Tab-separated table of C-alpha atoms in Angstrom:
chain	number	residue	atom	x	y	z
A	126	HIS	CA	133.587	133.061	131.364
A	127	CYS	CA	132.534	135.776	129.018
A	128	PRO	CA	135.805	137.786	128.679
A	129	ASP	CA	137.339	134.247	127.926
A	130	VAL	CA	134.976	133.657	124.996
A	131	VAL	CA	135.388	137.208	123.654
A	132	GLN	CA	139.159	136.739	123.689
A	133	TYR	CA	138.927	133.297	122.088
A	134	LEU	CA	136.727	134.651	119.419
A	135	GLU	CA	138.883	137.593	118.948
A	136	ARG	CA	142.079	135.291	118.448
A	137	HIS	CA	140.188	133.171	115.883
A	138	LEU	CA	138.956	136.179	113.954
A	139	ASP	CA	142.263	137.737	113.792
A	140	ALA	CA	143.727	134.365	112.395
A	141	LEU	CA	140.762	134.018	110.045
A	142	PHE	CA	141.685	137.537	108.388
A	143	ALA	CA	145.292	136.684	108.289
A	144	ASP	CA	144.598	133.422	106.613
A	145	PHE	CA	142.314	135.376	104.082
A	146	ARG	CA	145.159	137.911	103.269
A	147	CYS	CA	147.393	134.676	102.553
A	148	THR	CA	145.220	133.022	99.888
A	149	PRO	CA	146.384	133.001	96.385
A	150	GLN	CA	145.854	136.142	94.379
A	151	SER	CA	144.251	134.073	91.568
A	152	TRP	CA	141.297	133.029	94.015
A	153	SER	CA	138.103	134.920	93.831
A	154	GLU	CA	137.074	136.536	97.094
A	155	THR	CA	134.326	133.978	97.494
A	156	GLN	CA	136.767	131.167	96.927
A	157	ALA	CA	139.161	132.485	99.560
A	158	ALA	CA	136.314	133.177	102.203
A	159	ARG	CA	134.977	129.719	101.658
A	160	GLN	CA	138.446	128.087	102.101
A	161	VAL	CA	139.338	130.075	105.246
A	162	LEU	CA	135.772	129.621	106.865
A	163	ALA	CA	135.985	125.997	106.195
A	164	ALA	CA	139.271	125.596	107.731
A	165	LEU	CA	138.144	127.535	110.720
A	166	ASN	CA	135.132	125.250	110.814
A	167	LEU	CA	137.349	122.094	110.578
A	168	GLN	CA	139.706	123.315	113.331
A	169	LEU	CA	136.879	123.875	115.877
A	170	PHE	CA	135.318	120.387	115.002
A	171	ARG	CA	138.726	118.803	115.766
A	172	ARG	CA	139.152	120.427	118.992
A	173	ARG	CA	135.653	119.541	120.045
A	174	GLN	CA	136.265	115.804	118.973
A	175	SER	CA	139.553	115.920	121.010
A	176	GLY	CA	137.449	116.827	124.017
A	177	GLN	CA	138.700	120.398	124.518
A	178	GLY	CA	136.191	122.897	125.769
A	179	VAL	CA	135.600	125.101	122.698
A	180	ALA	CA	132.829	127.618	122.381
A	181	GLU	CA	130.109	126.873	119.997
A	182	LEU	CA	130.514	129.188	116.948
A	183	HIS	CA	128.146	129.816	114.204
A	184	ALA	CA	129.492	132.101	111.350
A	185	GLY	CA	127.737	133.496	108.399
A	186	MET	CA	129.258	135.683	105.650
A	187	LEU	CA	127.639	137.682	102.962
A	188	LEU	CA	129.543	138.564	99.859
A	189	ILE	CA	127.806	141.126	97.588
A	190	GLN	CA	128.960	141.792	94.086
A	191	GLY	CA	126.489	143.944	92.173
A	192	GLU	CA	123.226	142.055	92.317
A	193	GLU	CA	124.707	138.587	93.001
A	194	LEU	CA	124.885	137.370	96.819
A	195	GLN	CA	127.025	134.671	98.200
A	196	PHE	CA	125.927	133.488	101.515
A	197	LEU	CA	128.617	131.282	103.322
A	198	GLN	CA	127.004	129.346	106.166
A	199	ALA	CA	128.714	127.324	109.052
A	200	GLY	CA	126.228	126.663	111.967
A	201	SER	CA	122.724	127.913	112.753
A	202	VAL	CA	122.763	131.207	110.738
A	203	GLY	CA	119.886	132.271	108.712
A	204	LEU	CA	119.134	134.817	106.125
A	205	THR	CA	116.025	136.747	105.464
A	206	ARG	CA	114.991	138.856	102.555
A	207	VAL	CA	113.244	142.301	103.169
A	208	ARG	CA	111.297	143.809	100.384
A	209	CYS	CA	108.970	146.840	100.563
A	210	GLY	CA	108.689	146.301	104.433
A	211	ALA	CA	107.643	142.508	104.160
A	212	SER	CA	110.169	139.864	105.035
A	213	SER	CA	110.481	136.279	103.805
A	214	THR	CA	112.698	133.624	105.061
A	215	LEU	CA	115.153	132.332	102.368
A	216	VAL	CA	114.994	128.635	101.544
A	217	GLY	CA	117.999	126.377	100.908
A	218	ARG	CA	118.491	123.467	98.698
A	219	ASP	CA	116.843	121.019	101.003
A	220	GLY	CA	113.728	123.127	101.078
A	221	GLN	CA	114.367	124.156	104.663
A	222	ALA	CA	114.785	127.702	105.713
A	223	LEU	CA	118.312	128.830	105.723
A	224	GLY	CA	119.765	128.290	109.251
A	225	GLY	CA	116.856	126.298	110.465
A	226	GLN	CA	119.282	123.447	110.625
A	227	ALA	CA	122.908	123.657	112.098
A	228	GLU	CA	125.332	122.802	109.244
A	229	LEU	CA	128.371	121.042	110.336
A	230	ALA	CA	130.195	121.732	107.050
A	231	LEU	CA	130.342	125.017	105.316
A	232	VAL	CA	127.575	125.525	102.830
A	233	GLN	CA	127.419	128.171	100.178
A	234	HIS	CA	124.315	129.583	98.852
A	235	SER	CA	124.097	131.732	95.633
A	236	LEU	CA	121.358	134.394	95.187
A	237	LEU	CA	120.249	137.275	93.299
A	238	LEU	CA	119.138	140.543	94.939
A	239	GLN	CA	116.705	143.142	93.526
A	240	ARG	CA	117.514	146.850	93.897
A	241	ASP	CA	114.797	147.386	96.490
A	242	GLU	CA	115.681	144.276	98.607
A	243	ARG	CA	117.634	144.131	101.857
A	244	VAL	CA	118.794	141.047	103.564
A	245	LEU	CA	119.180	140.488	107.321
A	246	LEU	CA	121.864	137.789	108.709
A	247	ALA	CA	121.048	136.448	112.062
A	248	PRO	CA	121.643	133.456	114.374
A	249	GLN	CA	118.803	131.002	114.591
A	250	PRO	CA	117.343	129.062	117.547
């Protein structure tokens, strides 16, 4: 069923970016992305609740503006900080590693980056 999943995801991503372009101009990029991802997450949840066979989708989005990073997380998506060749898992408000627990609702994390830092976004087991 792989082609079906890819086409399904492609349709959702197309709709996601179309919705993003339709958000009010007065909204910040973070606010628009949060609203669009939350709507997608809710739509998928409702389809699952109604018994439709919906592919499991975990989404994470990074918005970087200067040294400030906004990480929007829906599902099991984690974020790791890499500095000087050493990596460390970023911890959320609840003290757990980001992505360590699947989030049903969209969660936003605000972080600051140093110049020599990199971040790695990846699905978590």
